[in-house]
Short mmCIF file of C-alpha atoms and ligand atoms in Angstrom, two decimals:
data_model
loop_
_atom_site.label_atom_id
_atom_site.label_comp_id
_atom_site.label_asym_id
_atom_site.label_seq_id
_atom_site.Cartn_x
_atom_site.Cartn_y
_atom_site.Cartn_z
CA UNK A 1 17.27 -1.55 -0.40
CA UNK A 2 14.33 -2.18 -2.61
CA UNK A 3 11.73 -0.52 -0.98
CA UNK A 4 8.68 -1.29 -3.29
CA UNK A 5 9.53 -5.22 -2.34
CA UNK A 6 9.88 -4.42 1.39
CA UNK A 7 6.29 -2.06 0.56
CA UNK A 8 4.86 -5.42 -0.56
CA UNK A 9 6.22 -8.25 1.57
CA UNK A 10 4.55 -5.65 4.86
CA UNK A 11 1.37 -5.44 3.13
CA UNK A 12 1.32 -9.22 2.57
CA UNK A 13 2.15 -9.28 6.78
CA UNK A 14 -0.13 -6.82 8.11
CA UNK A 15 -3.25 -7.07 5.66
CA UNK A 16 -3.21 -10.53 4.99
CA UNK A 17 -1.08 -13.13 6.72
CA UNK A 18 0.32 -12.11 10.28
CA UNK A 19 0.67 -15.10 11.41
CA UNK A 20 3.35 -16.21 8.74
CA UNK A 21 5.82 -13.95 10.65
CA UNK A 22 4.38 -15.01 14.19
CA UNK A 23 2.55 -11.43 14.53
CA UNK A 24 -1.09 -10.93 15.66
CA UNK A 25 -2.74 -7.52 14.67
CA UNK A 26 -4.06 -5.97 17.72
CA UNK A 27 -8.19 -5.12 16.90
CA UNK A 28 -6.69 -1.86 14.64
CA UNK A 29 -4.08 -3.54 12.71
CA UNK A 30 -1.30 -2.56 14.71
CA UNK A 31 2.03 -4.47 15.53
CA UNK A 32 5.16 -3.58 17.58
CA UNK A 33 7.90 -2.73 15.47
CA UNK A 34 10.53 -4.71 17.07
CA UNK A 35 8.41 -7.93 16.43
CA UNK A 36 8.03 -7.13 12.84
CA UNK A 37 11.67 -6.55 12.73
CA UNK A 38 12.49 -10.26 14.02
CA UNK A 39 10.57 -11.73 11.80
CA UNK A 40 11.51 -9.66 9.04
CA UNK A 41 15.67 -10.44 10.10
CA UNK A 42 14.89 -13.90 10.12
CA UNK A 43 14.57 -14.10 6.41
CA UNK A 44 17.66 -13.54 4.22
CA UNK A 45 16.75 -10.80 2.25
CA UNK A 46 15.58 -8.55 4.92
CA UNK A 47 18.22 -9.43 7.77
CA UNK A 48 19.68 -5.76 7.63
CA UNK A 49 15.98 -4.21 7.48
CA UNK A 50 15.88 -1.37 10.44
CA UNK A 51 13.30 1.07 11.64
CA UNK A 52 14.85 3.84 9.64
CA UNK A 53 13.45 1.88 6.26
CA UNK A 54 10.47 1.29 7.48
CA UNK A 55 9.98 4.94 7.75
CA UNK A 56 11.92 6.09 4.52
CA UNK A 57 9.50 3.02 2.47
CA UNK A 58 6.90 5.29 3.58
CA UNK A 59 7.65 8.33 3.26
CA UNK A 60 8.90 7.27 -0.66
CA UNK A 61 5.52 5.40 -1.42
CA UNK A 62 2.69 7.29 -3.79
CA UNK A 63 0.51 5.31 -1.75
CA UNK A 64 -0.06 6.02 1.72
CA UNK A 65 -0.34 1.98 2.87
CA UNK A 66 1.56 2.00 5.83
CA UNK A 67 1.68 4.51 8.87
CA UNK A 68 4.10 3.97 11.53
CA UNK A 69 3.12 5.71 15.88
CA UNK A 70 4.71 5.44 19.41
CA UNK A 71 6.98 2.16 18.21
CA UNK A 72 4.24 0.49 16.15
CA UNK A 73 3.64 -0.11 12.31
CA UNK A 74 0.28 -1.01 10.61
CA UNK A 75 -1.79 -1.03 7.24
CA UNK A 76 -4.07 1.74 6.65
CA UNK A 77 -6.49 -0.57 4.43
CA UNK A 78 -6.40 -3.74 2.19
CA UNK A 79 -7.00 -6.18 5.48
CA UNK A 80 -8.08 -9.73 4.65
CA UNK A 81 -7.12 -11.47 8.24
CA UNK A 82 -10.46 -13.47 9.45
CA UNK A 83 -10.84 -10.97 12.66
CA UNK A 84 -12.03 -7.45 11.06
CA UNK A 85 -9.69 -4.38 11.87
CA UNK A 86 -11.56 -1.60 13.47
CA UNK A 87 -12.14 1.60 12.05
CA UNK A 88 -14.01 4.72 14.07
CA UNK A 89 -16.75 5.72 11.23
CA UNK A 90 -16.40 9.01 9.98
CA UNK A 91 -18.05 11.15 8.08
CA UNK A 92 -17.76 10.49 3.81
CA UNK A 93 -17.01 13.80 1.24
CA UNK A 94 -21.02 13.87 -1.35
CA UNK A 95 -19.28 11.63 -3.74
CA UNK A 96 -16.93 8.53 -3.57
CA UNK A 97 -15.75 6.70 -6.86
CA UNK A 98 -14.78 3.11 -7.34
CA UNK A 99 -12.72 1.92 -10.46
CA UNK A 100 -13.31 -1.58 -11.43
CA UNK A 101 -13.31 -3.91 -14.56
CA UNK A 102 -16.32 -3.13 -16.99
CA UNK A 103 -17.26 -6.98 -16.28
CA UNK A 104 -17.88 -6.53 -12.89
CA UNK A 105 -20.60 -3.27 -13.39
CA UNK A 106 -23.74 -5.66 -14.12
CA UNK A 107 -22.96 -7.34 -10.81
CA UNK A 108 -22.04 -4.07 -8.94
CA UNK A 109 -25.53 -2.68 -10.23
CA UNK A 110 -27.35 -5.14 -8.83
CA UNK A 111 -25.67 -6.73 -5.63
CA UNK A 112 -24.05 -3.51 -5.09
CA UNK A 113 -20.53 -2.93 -3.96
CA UNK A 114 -18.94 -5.67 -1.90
CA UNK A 115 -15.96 -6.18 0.08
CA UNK A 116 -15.39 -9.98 -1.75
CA UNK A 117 -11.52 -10.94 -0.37
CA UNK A 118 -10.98 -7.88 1.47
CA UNK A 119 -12.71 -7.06 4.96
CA UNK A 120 -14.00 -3.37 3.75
CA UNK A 121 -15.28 -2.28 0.25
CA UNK A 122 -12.40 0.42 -1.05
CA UNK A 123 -13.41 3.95 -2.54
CA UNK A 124 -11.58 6.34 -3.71
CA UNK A 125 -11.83 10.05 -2.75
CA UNK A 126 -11.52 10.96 -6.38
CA UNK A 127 -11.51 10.11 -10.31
CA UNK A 128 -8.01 9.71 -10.85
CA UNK A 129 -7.53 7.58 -7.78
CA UNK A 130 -10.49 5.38 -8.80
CA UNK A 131 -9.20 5.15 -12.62
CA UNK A 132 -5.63 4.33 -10.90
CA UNK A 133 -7.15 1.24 -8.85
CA UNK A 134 -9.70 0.01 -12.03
CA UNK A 135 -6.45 -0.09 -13.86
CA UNK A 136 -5.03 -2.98 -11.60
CA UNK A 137 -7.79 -4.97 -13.78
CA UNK A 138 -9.17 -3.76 -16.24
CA UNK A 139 -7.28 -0.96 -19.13
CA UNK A 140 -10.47 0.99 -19.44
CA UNK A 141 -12.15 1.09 -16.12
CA UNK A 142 -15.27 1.94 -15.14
CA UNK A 143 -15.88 4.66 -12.49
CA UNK A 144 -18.52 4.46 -10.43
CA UNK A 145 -19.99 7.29 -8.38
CA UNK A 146 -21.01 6.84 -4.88
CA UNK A 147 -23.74 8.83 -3.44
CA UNK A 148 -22.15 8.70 0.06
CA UNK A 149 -23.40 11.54 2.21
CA UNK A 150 -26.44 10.51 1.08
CA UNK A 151 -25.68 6.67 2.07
CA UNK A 152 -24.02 8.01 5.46
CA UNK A 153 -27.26 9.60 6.27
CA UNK A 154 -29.17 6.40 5.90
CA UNK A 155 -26.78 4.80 7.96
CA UNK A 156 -23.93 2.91 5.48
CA UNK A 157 -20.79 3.50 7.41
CA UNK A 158 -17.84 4.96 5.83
CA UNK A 159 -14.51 4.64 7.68
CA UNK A 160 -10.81 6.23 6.75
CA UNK A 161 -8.77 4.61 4.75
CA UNK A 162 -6.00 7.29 4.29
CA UNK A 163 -6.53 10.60 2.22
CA UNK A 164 -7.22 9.13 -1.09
CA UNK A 165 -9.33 5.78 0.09
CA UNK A 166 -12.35 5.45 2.24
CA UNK A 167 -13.84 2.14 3.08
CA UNK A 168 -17.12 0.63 3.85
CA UNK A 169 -18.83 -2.46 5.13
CA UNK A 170 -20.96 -2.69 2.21
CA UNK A 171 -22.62 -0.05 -0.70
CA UNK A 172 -26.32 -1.01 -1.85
CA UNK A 173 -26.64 -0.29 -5.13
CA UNK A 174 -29.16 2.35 -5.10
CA UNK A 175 -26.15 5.05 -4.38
CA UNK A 176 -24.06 3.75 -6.89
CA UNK A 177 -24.24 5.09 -10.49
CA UNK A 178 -22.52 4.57 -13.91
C1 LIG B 1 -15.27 -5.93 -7.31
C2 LIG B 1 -5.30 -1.56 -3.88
C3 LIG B 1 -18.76 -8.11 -8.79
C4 LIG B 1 -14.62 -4.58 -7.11
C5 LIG B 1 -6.16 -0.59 -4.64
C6 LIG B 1 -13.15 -4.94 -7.30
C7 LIG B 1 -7.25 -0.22 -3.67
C8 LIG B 1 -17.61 -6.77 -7.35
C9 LIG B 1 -13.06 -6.37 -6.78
C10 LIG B 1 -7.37 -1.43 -2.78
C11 LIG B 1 -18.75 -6.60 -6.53
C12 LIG B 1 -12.41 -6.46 -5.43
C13 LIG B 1 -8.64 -2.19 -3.02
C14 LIG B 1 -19.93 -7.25 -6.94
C15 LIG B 1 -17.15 -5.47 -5.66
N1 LIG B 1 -19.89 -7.99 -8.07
N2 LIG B 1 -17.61 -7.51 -8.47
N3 LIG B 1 -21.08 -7.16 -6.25
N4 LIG B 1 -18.43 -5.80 -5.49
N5 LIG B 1 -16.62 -6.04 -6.77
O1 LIG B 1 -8.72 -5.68 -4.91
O2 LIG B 1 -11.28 -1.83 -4.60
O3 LIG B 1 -2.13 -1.01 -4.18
O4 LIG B 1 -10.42 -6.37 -3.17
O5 LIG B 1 -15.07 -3.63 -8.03
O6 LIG B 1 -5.45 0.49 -5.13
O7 LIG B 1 -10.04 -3.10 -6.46
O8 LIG B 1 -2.90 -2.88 -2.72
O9 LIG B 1 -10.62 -4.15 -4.21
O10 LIG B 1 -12.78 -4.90 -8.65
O11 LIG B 1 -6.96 0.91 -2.91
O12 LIG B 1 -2.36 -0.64 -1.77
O13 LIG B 1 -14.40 -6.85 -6.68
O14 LIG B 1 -6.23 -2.25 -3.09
O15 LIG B 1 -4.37 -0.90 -3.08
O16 LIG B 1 -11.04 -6.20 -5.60
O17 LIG B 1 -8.82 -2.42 -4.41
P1 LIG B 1 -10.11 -5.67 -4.43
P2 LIG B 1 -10.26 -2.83 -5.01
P3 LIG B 1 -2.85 -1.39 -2.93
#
């Protein structure tokens, strides 16, 4: 089974477009298994997909995207859907990082970080991480540093992600710098 397309086709379900496989995300993302598993068995290259390969596509993923509990499967981050997943706010490491595209810094600078398609703006708990998801775009990324305990103190909410990606509504850009 190729796991990386499974990987992908599940993020496309539960961060972006639920209702493609007749799901609906409960308010923290989460969907019974068994549904998912219709849905996914309906289409011909997933009709032998079981619960077992959900659970071995995670465990064999560098990424920690999905996270399966108690019969249930859901994205950890990435959501687009209109209704906004909730997260319990928690509280951010000093420094966050964000890789993105050297075109996009002028506009980071001054708007600050925002979430654009996504529901939540992504950070990244370290360098590499950040340099790994500026890459996506961009060759030569820039990474941005993230005053966020400071930020968290003046009340910007920082949620979990997973342990590599923290998320927030928004990031003015007087804690972000070059
Ligand atoms: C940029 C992937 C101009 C922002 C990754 C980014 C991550 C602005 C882009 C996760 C801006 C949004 C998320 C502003 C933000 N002006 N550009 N004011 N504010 N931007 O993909 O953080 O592999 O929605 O810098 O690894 O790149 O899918 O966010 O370049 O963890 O699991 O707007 O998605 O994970 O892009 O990536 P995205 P992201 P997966």
């Amino acid at each position: 089974m190729d796991y990386m397309k499974l990987s992908k086709e599940l993020s496309y379900a539960l961060r972006h477009a639920p209702w493609e496989y007749e799901l609906e995300l409960d308010e923290e993302g989460w969907v019974e298994i068994p549904q998912l598993l219709v849905a996914l068995n309906e289409s011909p290259g997933w009709r032998n997909v079981t619960e077992k390969d959900l659970e071995k596509m995670i465990a064999g993923s560098e990424k920690k995207r999905h996270e399966i509990s108690a019969g249930r499967i859901r994205a950890l981050y990435g959501h687009s859907t209109p209704q906004k997943i909730t997260k319990i706010a928690a509280e951010p490491p000093r420094w966050l990082y964000h890789g993105t595209p050297g075109r996009a810094v002028a506009s980071i600078m001054e708007h600050g970080l925002q979430p654009r398609q996504r529901q939540y703006v992504h950070l990244s708990a370290d360098i590499d991480t950040a340099r790994q998801v500026g890459q996506r775009r961009d060759n030569q990324p820039v990474i941005l540093r993230v005053q966020a305990e400071q930020a968290a103190r003046e009340g910007v909410l920082f949620y979990h992600g997973n342990d590599n990606i923290w998320l927030a509504d928004v990031v003015p850009a007087r804690y972000i710098e070059q």
